[in-house]
Coordinates of C-alpha atoms in Angstrom, one line a residue:
S15 CA 65.2 86.0 85.1
A16 CA 68.6 84.6 86.1
V17 CA 68.5 86.6 89.3
G18 CA 65.0 85.5 90.2
T19 CA 65.8 81.9 89.5
V20 CA 69.0 82.0 91.7
R21 CA 67.1 83.8 94.5
A22 CA 64.5 81.1 94.6
L23 CA 67.3 78.4 94.7
I24 CA 68.9 80.1 97.7
D25 CA 65.6 80.5 99.5
K26 CA 64.9 76.8 99.0
F27 CA 68.3 75.3 99.8
L28 CA 69.9 78.2 101.8
Y29 CA 73.1 76.7 103.4
D30 CA 73.1 73.5 101.4
G31 CA 76.5 73.0 99.8
S32 CA 74.9 71.4 96.7
I33 CA 74.0 74.9 95.3
V34 CA 77.6 76.1 95.3
E35 CA 78.3 75.1 91.7
E36 CA 75.1 76.7 90.5
L37 CA 76.0 80.0 92.3
E38 CA 79.5 79.9 90.8
K39 CA 78.0 79.6 87.3
H40 CA 75.8 82.6 88.2
V41 CA 79.0 84.6 88.9
E42 CA 80.5 83.6 85.6
K43 CA 77.3 84.7 83.9
Q44 CA 77.4 88.1 85.6
I45 CA 80.9 88.6 84.3
M46 CA 80.0 87.6 80.7
E47 CA 76.6 89.3 80.5
N48 CA 77.3 92.5 82.5
F49 CA 74.7 92.3 85.3
Y50 CA 75.1 92.1 89.0
D51 CA 73.6 90.1 91.8
F52 CA 75.1 91.2 95.2
Y53 CA 72.7 89.0 97.2
A54 CA 73.7 85.8 95.4
N55 CA 77.4 86.6 95.4
R56 CA 77.4 87.4 99.1
H57 CA 75.6 84.1 99.8
L58 CA 78.2 82.1 97.8
L59 CA 81.0 83.7 99.9
K60 CA 79.1 82.7 103.0
L61 CA 78.8 79.1 101.7
Y62 CA 82.6 79.2 101.1
K63 CA 83.1 79.7 104.8
F64 CA 81.0 76.6 105.5
E65 CA 82.2 74.6 102.6
K66 CA 85.9 75.4 102.6
K67 CA 86.7 72.4 100.3
H68 CA 84.5 74.0 97.6
A69 CA 85.9 77.5 97.9
K70 CA 87.7 78.8 94.7
S71 CA 89.9 81.9 94.8
S72 CA 89.2 82.5 91.0
I73 CA 85.5 82.8 91.7
A74 CA 86.1 85.0 94.7
A75 CA 88.2 87.3 92.5
K76 CA 85.4 87.6 90.0
I77 CA 82.9 88.5 92.8
L78 CA 85.3 91.2 93.9
V79 CA 85.6 92.5 90.4
K80 CA 81.9 92.8 90.1
A81 CA 81.7 94.5 93.5
M82 CA 84.5 96.9 92.5
M83 CA 82.5 97.9 89.5
Q84 CA 79.8 99.2 91.9
L85 CA 81.9 101.9 93.5
P86 CA 81.3 104.2 95.2
S87 CA 79.0 101.7 96.9
S88 CA 80.4 99.7 99.8
D89 CA 79.8 96.4 98.1
F90 CA 83.6 95.7 97.7
T91 CA 84.3 96.1 101.3
S92 CA 81.4 94.0 102.3
S93 CA 82.4 91.2 99.9
L94 CA 86.1 91.3 100.8
Y95 CA 85.1 90.8 104.5
L96 CA 83.5 87.5 103.5
V97 CA 86.4 86.3 101.2
P98 CA 88.4 83.6 103.1
K99 CA 91.6 85.3 104.5
A100 CA 93.7 82.6 102.9
F101 CA 92.7 83.9 99.5
H102 CA 93.8 87.5 100.2
S103 CA 97.4 86.7 99.3
D104 CA 96.5 84.3 96.5
E105 CA 96.2 85.4 92.8
P106 CA 94.1 86.7 91.3
V107 CA 92.5 88.0 94.5
R108 CA 95.6 89.8 95.7
T109 CA 95.8 91.8 92.4
I110 CA 92.1 92.7 92.5
I111 CA 92.4 94.0 96.1
E112 CA 95.4 96.1 95.0
L113 CA 93.4 97.5 92.1
A114 CA 90.5 98.3 94.3
N115 CA 92.8 100.1 96.8
L116 CA 94.3 102.2 94.0
L117 CA 90.8 103.0 92.6
E118 CA 89.4 104.0 96.0
S119 CA 92.6 106.1 96.6
F120 CA 92.0 107.8 93.3
E121 CA 95.4 106.8 92.1
L122 CA 94.1 106.3 88.6
K123 CA 97.4 106.4 86.6
K124 CA 98.6 103.5 88.8
F125 CA 95.3 101.8 88.5
W126 CA 95.1 101.8 84.7
K127 CA 98.8 100.8 84.5
L128 CA 98.3 97.8 86.8
A129 CA 95.0 96.8 85.1
E130 CA 96.7 96.8 81.7
E131 CA 99.9 95.0 82.8
Q132 CA 98.7 92.4 85.3
K133 CA 98.5 88.8 84.0
E134 CA 96.7 87.3 87.0
F135 CA 93.2 88.1 85.9
K136 CA 92.8 87.3 82.2
D137 CA 91.2 89.9 80.0
L138 CA 90.2 92.1 83.0
L139 CA 89.8 95.2 80.8
G140 CA 87.7 93.2 78.4
I141 CA 85.0 92.4 80.9
P142 CA 81.8 93.9 79.7
G143 CA 81.1 97.1 81.5
F144 CA 84.4 97.2 83.5
C145 CA 86.1 100.2 82.0
E146 CA 82.7 102.0 81.8
S147 CA 82.1 101.4 85.5
V148 CA 85.5 102.8 86.5
E149 CA 84.8 105.9 84.3
K150 CA 81.4 106.3 85.9
F151 CA 83.0 106.2 89.4
V152 CA 85.6 108.8 88.3
V153 CA 82.8 111.1 86.9
T154 CA 80.6 110.6 90.0
I155 CA 83.4 111.6 92.4
F156 CA 84.5 114.6 90.4
S157 CA 81.0 115.8 89.8
S158 CA 80.2 115.6 93.5
T159 CA 82.8 118.3 94.2
Y160 CA 80.8 120.8 92.1
C161 CA 83.9 122.5 90.7
D162 CA 85.8 123.4 87.6
V163 CA 88.7 121.0 86.8
S164 CA 91.7 121.5 84.6
V165 CA 91.8 119.6 81.3
S166 CA 95.2 118.1 82.3
T167 CA 93.8 116.7 85.5
L168 CA 90.8 115.0 83.9
E169 CA 92.9 113.6 81.1
S170 CA 95.4 112.2 83.6
V171 CA 92.7 110.1 85.3
L172 CA 90.9 108.8 82.2
R173 CA 92.2 105.7 80.5
N174 CA 92.4 107.2 77.0
G175 CA 93.1 110.7 78.1
A176 CA 92.0 113.4 75.6
A177 CA 89.8 111.1 73.6
D178 CA 87.8 110.0 76.7
L179 CA 87.5 113.6 77.9
E180 CA 86.1 114.8 74.6
R181 CA 83.5 112.0 74.6
L182 CA 82.5 112.7 78.2
E183 CA 82.1 116.5 77.5
K184 CA 79.6 115.7 74.8
K185 CA 77.9 113.0 77.0
H186 CA 77.5 115.2 80.1
G187 CA 77.3 118.6 78.6
W188 CA 80.5 119.8 80.2
T189 CA 82.0 123.1 78.9
R190 CA 85.6 123.9 78.3
K191 CA 87.3 127.3 78.4
D192 CA 91.0 128.3 78.8
G193 CA 92.1 124.8 79.8
I194 CA 89.3 124.4 82.4
V195 CA 86.3 122.1 82.2
T196 CA 83.2 123.1 84.0
L197 CA 81.4 120.0 85.3
S198 CA 78.4 121.8 86.7
K199 CA 77.0 125.2 87.2
R200 CA 77.8 126.8 90.6
E201 CA 74.4 126.6 92.2
A202 CA 72.8 125.1 95.2
P203 CA 72.6 121.3 94.9
T204 CA 69.2 120.1 93.9
T205 CA 67.4 117.3 95.7
V206 CA 68.0 115.0 92.7
R207 CA 71.7 115.8 92.7
V208 CA 72.0 115.0 96.4
A209 CA 70.1 111.8 96.1
E210 CA 72.4 110.6 93.3
S211 CA 75.5 111.4 95.3
Q212 CA 74.4 110.2 98.8
K213 CA 76.6 107.1 98.6
I214 CA 79.7 109.3 98.1
T215 CA 81.7 109.4 101.3
L216 CA 83.7 112.4 102.5
Q217 CA 86.8 110.1 102.4
Q218 CA 86.3 109.4 98.8
V219 CA 85.9 113.1 97.9
S220 CA 89.0 113.9 99.9
K221 CA 91.1 111.7 97.7
V222 CA 90.3 114.0 94.8
L223 CA 91.2 117.3 96.4
P224 CA 95.0 117.0 96.0
L225 CA 94.4 116.6 92.2
L226 CA 92.4 119.9 92.2
S227 CA 95.1 122.0 93.9

């Protein structure tokens, strides 16, 4: 597999700058083919610190996009820490950081608006799996609260509003009554449910609470 081949390359050459180009191609492949290799991406960012002349903000931005697609995991924060500080104010890195902040703050209306209007990262919404990963993050955070949510609230955080909500209701078996969508039965969390949600932080859930009031 591509991941296995790149892992072997890293193990063999480790901090040899000659593998930078191959790792960059690997990032591009992840974007196009919708898979993820945090280990390789993190290693490339480490190499950028040693090989500053080879560092590319465009590739760093793509690594951050793939990491953002893994929310609610901490991959984005871990990756951003390794991105050269000089890139933080460069485009398209600056825009990706802003988008991630909006997403983590659960400011979904602003997130979708910026994602659609920004010109710095070409065809961001067309990246395979991007919109689906954001939707999955939204569903994961909401479901972790084990509560009923108004139709208007859910429609406001989904990119395509009512159309997306209707699709998600069918997909997850949610029920709707009197303008309220029941995401889960009110029962003690099962072991499986907790295991799925253990990466959710209290801070992430707290961002949703104002929407539910």
